[in-house]
Structure formats: structure tokens, C-alpha cells
PDB file of N, CA and C in Angstrom:
ATOM      1  N   MET H   1      15.011  -9.164   4.565  1.00  0.00           N
ATOM      2  CA  MET H   1      16.321  -8.822   4.043  1.00  0.00           C
ATOM      3  C   MET H   1      16.207  -7.487   3.316  1.00  0.00           C
ATOM      4  N   THR H   2      17.286  -6.756   3.287  1.00  0.00           N
ATOM      5  CA  THR H   2      17.294  -5.437   2.667  1.00  0.00           C
ATOM      6  C   THR H   2      18.117  -5.463   1.379  1.00  0.00           C
ATOM      7  N   ILE H   3      17.565  -4.842   0.330  1.00  0.00           N
ATOM      8  CA  ILE H   3      18.305  -4.606  -0.904  1.00  0.00           C
ATOM      9  C   ILE H   3      18.201  -3.115  -1.219  1.00  0.00           C
ATOM     10  N   VAL H   4      18.948  -2.671  -2.199  1.00  0.00           N
ATOM     11  CA  VAL H   4      18.809  -1.313  -2.710  1.00  0.00           C
ATOM     12  C   VAL H   4      18.229  -1.442  -4.110  1.00  0.00           C
ATOM     13  N   LEU H   5      17.031  -0.911  -4.296  1.00  0.00           N
ATOM     14  CA  LEU H   5      16.331  -0.998  -5.574  1.00  0.00           C
ATOM     15  C   LEU H   5      16.205   0.396  -6.163  1.00  0.00           C
ATOM     16  N   ASN H   6      16.849   0.610  -7.289  1.00  0.00           N
ATOM     17  CA  ASN H   6      16.860   1.919  -7.949  1.00  0.00           C
ATOM     18  C   ASN H   6      17.204   3.035  -6.970  1.00  0.00           C
ATOM     19  N   GLY H   7      18.230   2.776  -6.135  1.00  0.00           N
ATOM     20  CA  GLY H   7      18.744   3.795  -5.233  1.00  0.00           C
ATOM     21  C   GLY H   7      18.027   3.917  -3.905  1.00  0.00           C
ATOM     22  N   GLU H   8      16.976   3.123  -3.677  1.00  0.00           N
ATOM     23  CA  GLU H   8      16.223   3.210  -2.426  1.00  0.00           C
ATOM     24  C   GLU H   8      16.224   1.862  -1.722  1.00  0.00           C
ATOM     25  N   ARG H   9      16.368   1.910  -0.399  1.00  0.00           N
ATOM     26  CA  ARG H   9      16.320   0.667   0.387  1.00  0.00           C
ATOM     27  C   ARG H   9      14.929   0.055   0.288  1.00  0.00           C
ATOM     28  N   ARG H  10      14.907  -1.269   0.181  1.00  0.00           N
ATOM     29  CA  ARG H  10      13.632  -1.985   0.100  1.00  0.00           C
ATOM     30  C   ARG H  10      13.766  -3.287   0.872  1.00  0.00           C
ATOM     31  N   GLU H  11      12.747  -3.599   1.645  1.00  0.00           N
ATOM     32  CA  GLU H  11      12.729  -4.833   2.427  1.00  0.00           C
ATOM     33  C   GLU H  11      12.025  -5.938   1.640  1.00  0.00           C
ATOM     34  N   LEU H  12      12.649  -7.109   1.607  1.00  0.00           N
ATOM     35  CA  LEU H  12      12.061  -8.287   0.991  1.00  0.00           C
ATOM     36  C   LEU H  12      11.991  -9.378   2.053  1.00  0.00           C
ATOM     37  N   ALA H  13      11.029 -10.263   1.934  1.00  0.00           N
ATOM     38  CA  ALA H  13      10.855 -11.321   2.930  1.00  0.00           C
ATOM     39  C   ALA H  13      12.000 -12.328   2.906  1.00  0.00           C
ATOM     40  N   ALA H  14      12.547 -12.594   1.735  1.00  0.00           N
ATOM     41  CA  ALA H  14      13.588 -13.613   1.593  1.00  0.00           C
ATOM     42  C   ALA H  14      14.302 -13.409   0.262  1.00  0.00           C
ATOM     43  N   PRO H  15      15.450 -14.077   0.079  1.00  0.00           N
ATOM     44  CA  PRO H  15      16.096 -14.021  -1.238  1.00  0.00           C
ATOM     45  C   PRO H  15      15.120 -14.499  -2.314  1.00  0.00           C
ATOM     46  N   LEU H  16      15.195 -13.903  -3.484  1.00  0.00           N
ATOM     47  CA  LEU H  16      14.326 -14.308  -4.579  1.00  0.00           C
ATOM     48  C   LEU H  16      15.015 -14.093  -5.904  1.00  0.00           C
ATOM     49  N   THR H  17      14.448 -14.669  -6.951  1.00  0.00           N
ATOM     50  CA  THR H  17      15.032 -14.520  -8.278  1.00  0.00           C
ATOM     51  C   THR H  17      14.636 -13.171  -8.864  1.00  0.00           C
ATOM     52  N   VAL H  18      15.331 -12.787  -9.911  1.00  0.00           N
ATOM     53  CA  VAL H  18      14.973 -11.559 -10.617  1.00  0.00           C
ATOM     54  C   VAL H  18      13.536 -11.670 -11.121  1.00  0.00           C
ATOM     55  N   SER H  19      13.155 -12.823 -11.666  1.00  0.00           N
ATOM     56  CA  SER H  19      11.783 -13.013 -12.150  1.00  0.00           C
ATOM     57  C   SER H  19      10.765 -12.802 -11.039  1.00  0.00           C
ATOM     58  N   ALA H  20      11.042 -13.344  -9.870  1.00  0.00           N
ATOM     59  CA  ALA H  20      10.119 -13.207  -8.740  1.00  0.00           C
ATOM     60  C   ALA H  20      10.013 -11.751  -8.294  1.00  0.00           C
ATOM     61  N   LEU H  21      11.135 -11.036  -8.295  1.00  0.00           N
ATOM     62  CA  LEU H  21      11.095  -9.614  -7.930  1.00  0.00           C
ATOM     63  C   LEU H  21      10.255  -8.837  -8.936  1.00  0.00           C
ATOM     64  N   LEU H  22      10.449  -9.096 -10.216  1.00  0.00           N
ATOM     65  CA  LEU H  22       9.673  -8.395 -11.239  1.00  0.00           C
ATOM     66  C   LEU H  22       8.190  -8.690 -11.073  1.00  0.00           C
ATOM     67  N   ALA H  23       7.846  -9.933 -10.770  1.00  0.00           N
ATOM     68  CA  ALA H  23       6.442 -10.301 -10.551  1.00  0.00           C
ATOM     69  C   ALA H  23       5.892  -9.555  -9.327  1.00  0.00           C
ATOM     70  N   GLU H  24       6.688  -9.490  -8.262  1.00  0.00           N
ATOM     71  CA  GLU H  24       6.264  -8.789  -7.047  1.00  0.00           C
ATOM     72  C   GLU H  24       6.018  -7.305  -7.327  1.00  0.00           C
ATOM     73  N   LEU H  25       6.807  -6.752  -8.238  1.00  0.00           N
ATOM     74  CA  LEU H  25       6.674  -5.339  -8.602  1.00  0.00           C
ATOM     75  C   LEU H  25       5.660  -5.119  -9.725  1.00  0.00           C
ATOM     76  N   ASP H  26       5.065  -6.201 -10.208  1.00  0.00           N
ATOM     77  CA  ASP H  26       4.101  -6.167 -11.310  1.00  0.00           C
ATOM     78  C   ASP H  26       4.701  -5.550 -12.570  1.00  0.00           C
ATOM     79  N   LEU H  27       5.924  -5.979 -12.886  1.00  0.00           N
ATOM     80  CA  LEU H  27       6.626  -5.513 -14.081  1.00  0.00           C
ATOM     81  C   LEU H  27       6.761  -6.650 -15.079  1.00  0.00           C
ATOM     82  N   ASP H  28       6.580  -6.336 -16.341  1.00  0.00           N
ATOM     83  CA  ASP H  28       6.707  -7.308 -17.421  1.00  0.00           C
ATOM     84  C   ASP H  28       8.192  -7.449 -17.782  1.00  0.00           C
ATOM     85  N   ALA H  29       8.722  -8.642 -17.640  1.00  0.00           N
ATOM     86  CA  ALA H  29      10.141  -8.889 -17.908  1.00  0.00           C
ATOM     87  C   ALA H  29      10.539  -8.525 -19.333  1.00  0.00           C
ATOM     88  N   ARG H  30       9.591  -8.522 -20.249  1.00  0.00           N
ATOM     89  CA  ARG H  30       9.898  -8.196 -21.653  1.00  0.00           C
ATOM     90  C   ARG H  30      10.128  -6.714 -21.874  1.00  0.00           C
ATOM     91  N   THR H  31       9.763  -5.876 -20.899  1.00  0.00           N
ATOM     92  CA  THR H  31       9.839  -4.428 -21.106  1.00  0.00           C
ATOM     93  C   THR H  31      10.823  -3.734 -20.175  1.00  0.00           C
ATOM     94  N   VAL H  32      11.696  -4.525 -19.521  1.00  0.00           N
ATOM     95  CA  VAL H  32      12.665  -3.927 -18.606  1.00  0.00           C
ATOM     96  C   VAL H  32      14.054  -4.503 -18.832  1.00  0.00           C
ATOM     97  N   ALA H  33      15.039  -3.775 -18.353  1.00  0.00           N
ATOM     98  CA  ALA H  33      16.412  -4.264 -18.267  1.00  0.00           C
ATOM     99  C   ALA H  33      16.772  -4.252 -16.785  1.00  0.00           C
ATOM    100  N   VAL H  34      17.517  -5.271 -16.347  1.00  0.00           N
ATOM    101  CA  VAL H  34      17.855  -5.399 -14.933  1.00  0.00           C
ATOM    102  C   VAL H  34      19.368  -5.476 -14.777  1.00  0.00           C
ATOM    103  N   GLU H  35      19.863  -4.692 -13.830  1.00  0.00           N
ATOM    104  CA  GLU H  35      21.270  -4.721 -13.465  1.00  0.00           C
ATOM    105  C   GLU H  35      21.348  -5.164 -12.009  1.00  0.00           C
ATOM    106  N   LEU H  36      22.179  -6.146 -11.719  1.00  0.00           N
ATOM    107  CA  LEU H  36      22.354  -6.663 -10.366  1.00  0.00           C
ATOM    108  C   LEU H  36      23.811  -6.487  -9.979  1.00  0.00           C
ATOM    109  N   ASN H  37      24.031  -5.678  -8.954  1.00  0.00           N
ATOM    110  CA  ASN H  37      25.402  -5.392  -8.504  1.00  0.00           C
ATOM    111  C   ASN H  37      26.289  -4.943  -9.658  1.00  0.00           C
ATOM    112  N   ARG H  38      25.737  -4.047 -10.469  1.00  0.00           N
ATOM    113  CA  ARG H  38      26.421  -3.392 -11.596  1.00  0.00           C
ATOM    114  C   ARG H  38      26.724  -4.312 -12.777  1.00  0.00           C
ATOM    115  N   ILE H  39      26.045  -5.453 -12.826  1.00  0.00           N
ATOM    116  CA  ILE H  39      26.190  -6.370 -13.961  1.00  0.00           C
ATOM    117  C   ILE H  39      24.816  -6.570 -14.575  1.00  0.00           C
ATOM    118  N   VAL H  40      24.701  -6.357 -15.883  1.00  0.00           N
ATOM    119  CA  VAL H  40      23.429  -6.541 -16.575  1.00  0.00           C
ATOM    120  C   VAL H  40      23.073  -8.026 -16.583  1.00  0.00           C
ATOM    121  N   VAL H  41      21.842  -8.323 -16.194  1.00  0.00           N
ATOM    122  CA  VAL H  41      21.363  -9.702 -16.166  1.00  0.00           C
ATOM    123  C   VAL H  41      20.647  -9.977 -17.488  1.00  0.00           C
ATOM    124  N   ARG H  42      21.044 -11.026 -18.165  1.00  0.00           N
ATOM    125  CA  ARG H  42      20.380 -11.397 -19.414  1.00  0.00           C
ATOM    126  C   ARG H  42      18.975 -11.900 -19.097  1.00  0.00           C
ATOM    127  N   ARG H  43      18.031 -11.529 -19.919  1.00  0.00           N
ATOM    128  CA  ARG H  43      16.628 -11.907 -19.703  1.00  0.00           C
ATOM    129  C   ARG H  43      16.474 -13.424 -19.542  1.00  0.00           C
ATOM    130  N   ALA H  44      17.242 -14.191 -20.273  1.00  0.00           N
ATOM    131  CA  ALA H  44      17.171 -15.645 -20.187  1.00  0.00           C
ATOM    132  C   ALA H  44      17.562 -16.173 -18.808  1.00  0.00           C
ATOM    133  N   HIS H  45      18.252 -15.354 -18.024  1.00  0.00           N
ATOM    134  CA  HIS H  45      18.717 -15.779 -16.702  1.00  0.00           C
ATOM    135  C   HIS H  45      17.886 -15.195 -15.556  1.00  0.00           C
ATOM    136  N   TYR H  46      16.826 -14.450 -15.852  1.00  0.00           N
ATOM    137  CA  TYR H  46      16.004 -13.858 -14.792  1.00  0.00           C
ATOM    138  C   TYR H  46      15.469 -14.915 -13.827  1.00  0.00           C
ATOM    139  N   GLY H  47      15.094 -16.071 -14.326  1.00  0.00           N
ATOM    140  CA  GLY H  47      14.498 -17.111 -13.498  1.00  0.00           C
ATOM    141  C   GLY H  47      15.479 -17.845 -12.601  1.00  0.00           C
ATOM    142  N   THR H  48      16.772 -17.729 -12.894  1.00  0.00           N
ATOM    143  CA  THR H  48      17.778 -18.450 -12.106  1.00  0.00           C
ATOM    144  C   THR H  48      18.726 -17.537 -11.345  1.00  0.00           C
ATOM    145  N   THR H  49      18.672 -16.241 -11.601  1.00  0.00           N
ATOM    146  CA  THR H  49      19.560 -15.297 -10.932  1.00  0.00           C
ATOM    147  C   THR H  49      18.943 -14.862  -9.605  1.00  0.00           C
ATOM    148  N   MET H  50      19.639 -15.177  -8.513  1.00  0.00           N
ATOM    149  CA  MET H  50      19.144 -14.876  -7.176  1.00  0.00           C
ATOM    150  C   MET H  50      19.571 -13.482  -6.721  1.00  0.00           C
ATOM    151  N   ILE H  51      18.659 -12.818  -6.043  1.00  0.00           N
ATOM    152  CA  ILE H  51      18.928 -11.519  -5.422  1.00  0.00           C
ATOM    153  C   ILE H  51      19.073 -11.792  -3.926  1.00  0.00           C
ATOM    154  N   GLU H  52      20.258 -11.531  -3.400  1.00  0.00           N
ATOM    155  CA  GLU H  52      20.563 -11.803  -1.997  1.00  0.00           C
ATOM    156  C   GLU H  52      20.549 -10.504  -1.187  1.00  0.00           C
ATOM    157  N   ALA H  53      20.579 -10.634   0.126  1.00  0.00           N
ATOM    158  CA  ALA H  53      20.617  -9.470   1.020  1.00  0.00           C
ATOM    159  C   ALA H  53      21.794  -8.573   0.658  1.00  0.00           C
ATOM    160  N   GLY H  54      21.554  -7.266   0.663  1.00  0.00           N
ATOM    161  CA  GLY H  54      22.586  -6.288   0.367  1.00  0.00           C
ATOM    162  C   GLY H  54      22.790  -6.008  -1.107  1.00  0.00           C
ATOM    163  N   ALA H  55      22.074  -6.701  -1.972  1.00  0.00           N
ATOM    164  CA  ALA H  55      22.229  -6.522  -3.420  1.00  0.00           C
ATOM    165  C   ALA H  55      21.783  -5.124  -3.843  1.00  0.00           C
ATOM    166  N   GLU H  56      22.416  -4.641  -4.894  1.00  0.00           N
ATOM    167  CA  GLU H  56      22.011  -3.390  -5.534  1.00  0.00           C
ATOM    168  C   GLU H  56      21.363  -3.758  -6.862  1.00  0.00           C
ATOM    169  N   VAL H  57      20.100  -3.393  -7.019  1.00  0.00           N
ATOM    170  CA  VAL H  57      19.335  -3.741  -8.209  1.00  0.00           C
ATOM    171  C   VAL H  57      18.862  -2.461  -8.886  1.00  0.00           C
ATOM    172  N   GLU H  58      19.082  -2.381 -10.170  1.00  0.00           N
ATOM    173  CA  GLU H  58      18.557  -1.272 -10.974  1.00  0.00           C
ATOM    174  C   GLU H  58      17.639  -1.876 -12.021  1.00  0.00           C
ATOM    175  N   ILE H  59      16.437  -1.339 -12.124  1.00  0.00           N
ATOM    176  CA  ILE H  59      15.485  -1.781 -13.134  1.00  0.00           C
ATOM    177  C   ILE H  59      15.116  -0.578 -13.980  1.00  0.00           C
ATOM    178  N   VAL H  60      15.281  -0.731 -15.279  1.00  0.00           N
ATOM    179  CA  VAL H  60      14.974   0.349 -16.213  1.00  0.00           C
ATOM    180  C   VAL H  60      13.896  -0.147 -17.162  1.00  0.00           C
ATOM    181  N   ALA H  61      12.811   0.605 -17.265  1.00  0.00           N
ATOM    182  CA  ALA H  61      11.713   0.244 -18.161  1.00  0.00           C
ATOM    183  C   ALA H  61      11.903   0.909 -19.513  1.00  0.00           C
ATOM    184  N   PHE H  62      11.594   0.167 -20.562  1.00  0.00           N
ATOM    185  CA  PHE H  62      11.643   0.717 -21.907  1.00  0.00           C
ATOM    186  C   PHE H  62      10.361   1.502 -22.146  1.00  0.00           C
ATOM    187  N   VAL H  63      10.510   2.694 -22.682  1.00  0.00           N
ATOM    188  CA  VAL H  63       9.356   3.545 -22.944  1.00  0.00           C
ATOM    189  C   VAL H  63       9.382   3.939 -24.413  1.00  0.00           C
ATOM    190  N   GLY H  64       8.293   3.664 -25.104  1.00  0.00           N
ATOM    191  CA  GLY H  64       8.198   4.042 -26.506  1.00  0.00           C
ATOM    192  C   GLY H  64       7.513   5.396 -26.632  1.00  0.00           C
ATOM    193  N   GLY H  65       7.559   5.908 -27.807  1.00  0.00           N
ATOM    194  CA  GLY H  65       6.848   7.152 -28.027  1.00  0.00           C
ATOM    195  C   GLY H  65       7.720   8.182 -28.709  1.00  0.00           C
ATOM    196  N   GLY H  66       7.281   9.387 -28.604  1.00  0.00           N
ATOM    197  CA  GLY H  66       7.964  10.505 -29.256  1.00  0.00           C
ATOM    198  C   GLY H  66       6.922  11.468 -29.753  1.00  0.00           C
ATOM    199  N   GLN H  67       7.368  12.499 -30.392  1.00  0.00           N
ATOM    200  CA  GLN H  67       6.439  13.496 -30.909  1.00  0.00           C
ATOM    201  C   GLN H  67       5.915  13.067 -32.262  1.00  0.00           C
ATOM    202  N   ASP H  68       4.674  13.430 -32.524  1.00  0.00           N
ATOM    203  CA  ASP H  68       4.104  13.175 -33.852  1.00  0.00           C
ATOM    204  C   ASP H  68       4.911  13.936 -34.879  1.00  0.00           C
ATOM    205  N   GLY H  69       5.276  13.244 -35.928  1.00  0.00           N
ATOM    206  CA  GLY H  69       6.009  13.889 -37.017  1.00  0.00           C
ATOM    207  C   GLY H  69       7.487  14.099 -36.745  1.00  0.00           C
ATOM    208  N   ALA H  70       7.974  13.635 -35.618  1.00  0.00           N
ATOM    209  CA  ALA H  70       9.389  13.803 -35.294  1.00  0.00           C
ATOM    210  C   ALA H  70      10.238  12.922 -36.195  1.00  0.00           C
ATOM    211  N   ARG H  71      11.395  13.426 -36.561  1.00  0.00           N
ATOM    212  CA  ARG H  71      12.320  12.667 -37.389  1.00  0.00           C
ATOM    213  C   ARG H  71      13.346  11.994 -36.506  1.00  0.00           C
ATOM    214  N   CYS H  72      13.738  10.788 -36.904  1.00  0.00           N
ATOM    215  CA  CYS H  72      14.764  10.067 -36.144  1.00  0.00           C
ATOM    216  C   CYS H  72      16.081  10.140 -36.856  1.00  0.00           C
TER     217      CYS H  72
END
């Protein structure tokens, strides 16, 4: 089945949950935000939210850091 992941077509063997996709991509669910068909998926629902053929998925990773001595 084909989905669009972060703007690029990607083939998956079968429908899967958001959690399963993150595991397949070797991503830690605690450090990403997921949008499915333009709706943000709550982390608590990753294990039950299914990704079907034709879905548009955006995954954004949280990145920490900044310059030493930078003011916020």
C-alpha cells in the first residue's frame, strides 16, 4: 500500500498503526509529533490509530539545543 510520508511516497506492506510505523522507522514516540491526514494524533492514540492506503502522514522530530550563552 502507498502512503505519503513527509511529502514523499512510501510503500508499506499493509495498514499499520502510528506506533508500528514509528517502530519501523526507528523513531521514539516520545520525541515526535504525528499528523495524519492533517489532524494531529495524540500520543496516547498512537497504538490504536490506523494508517490506511493513501494516507498523508507528517512526522516532526523535536530537536533540543541552541547556542551556548544564548538568551531565550
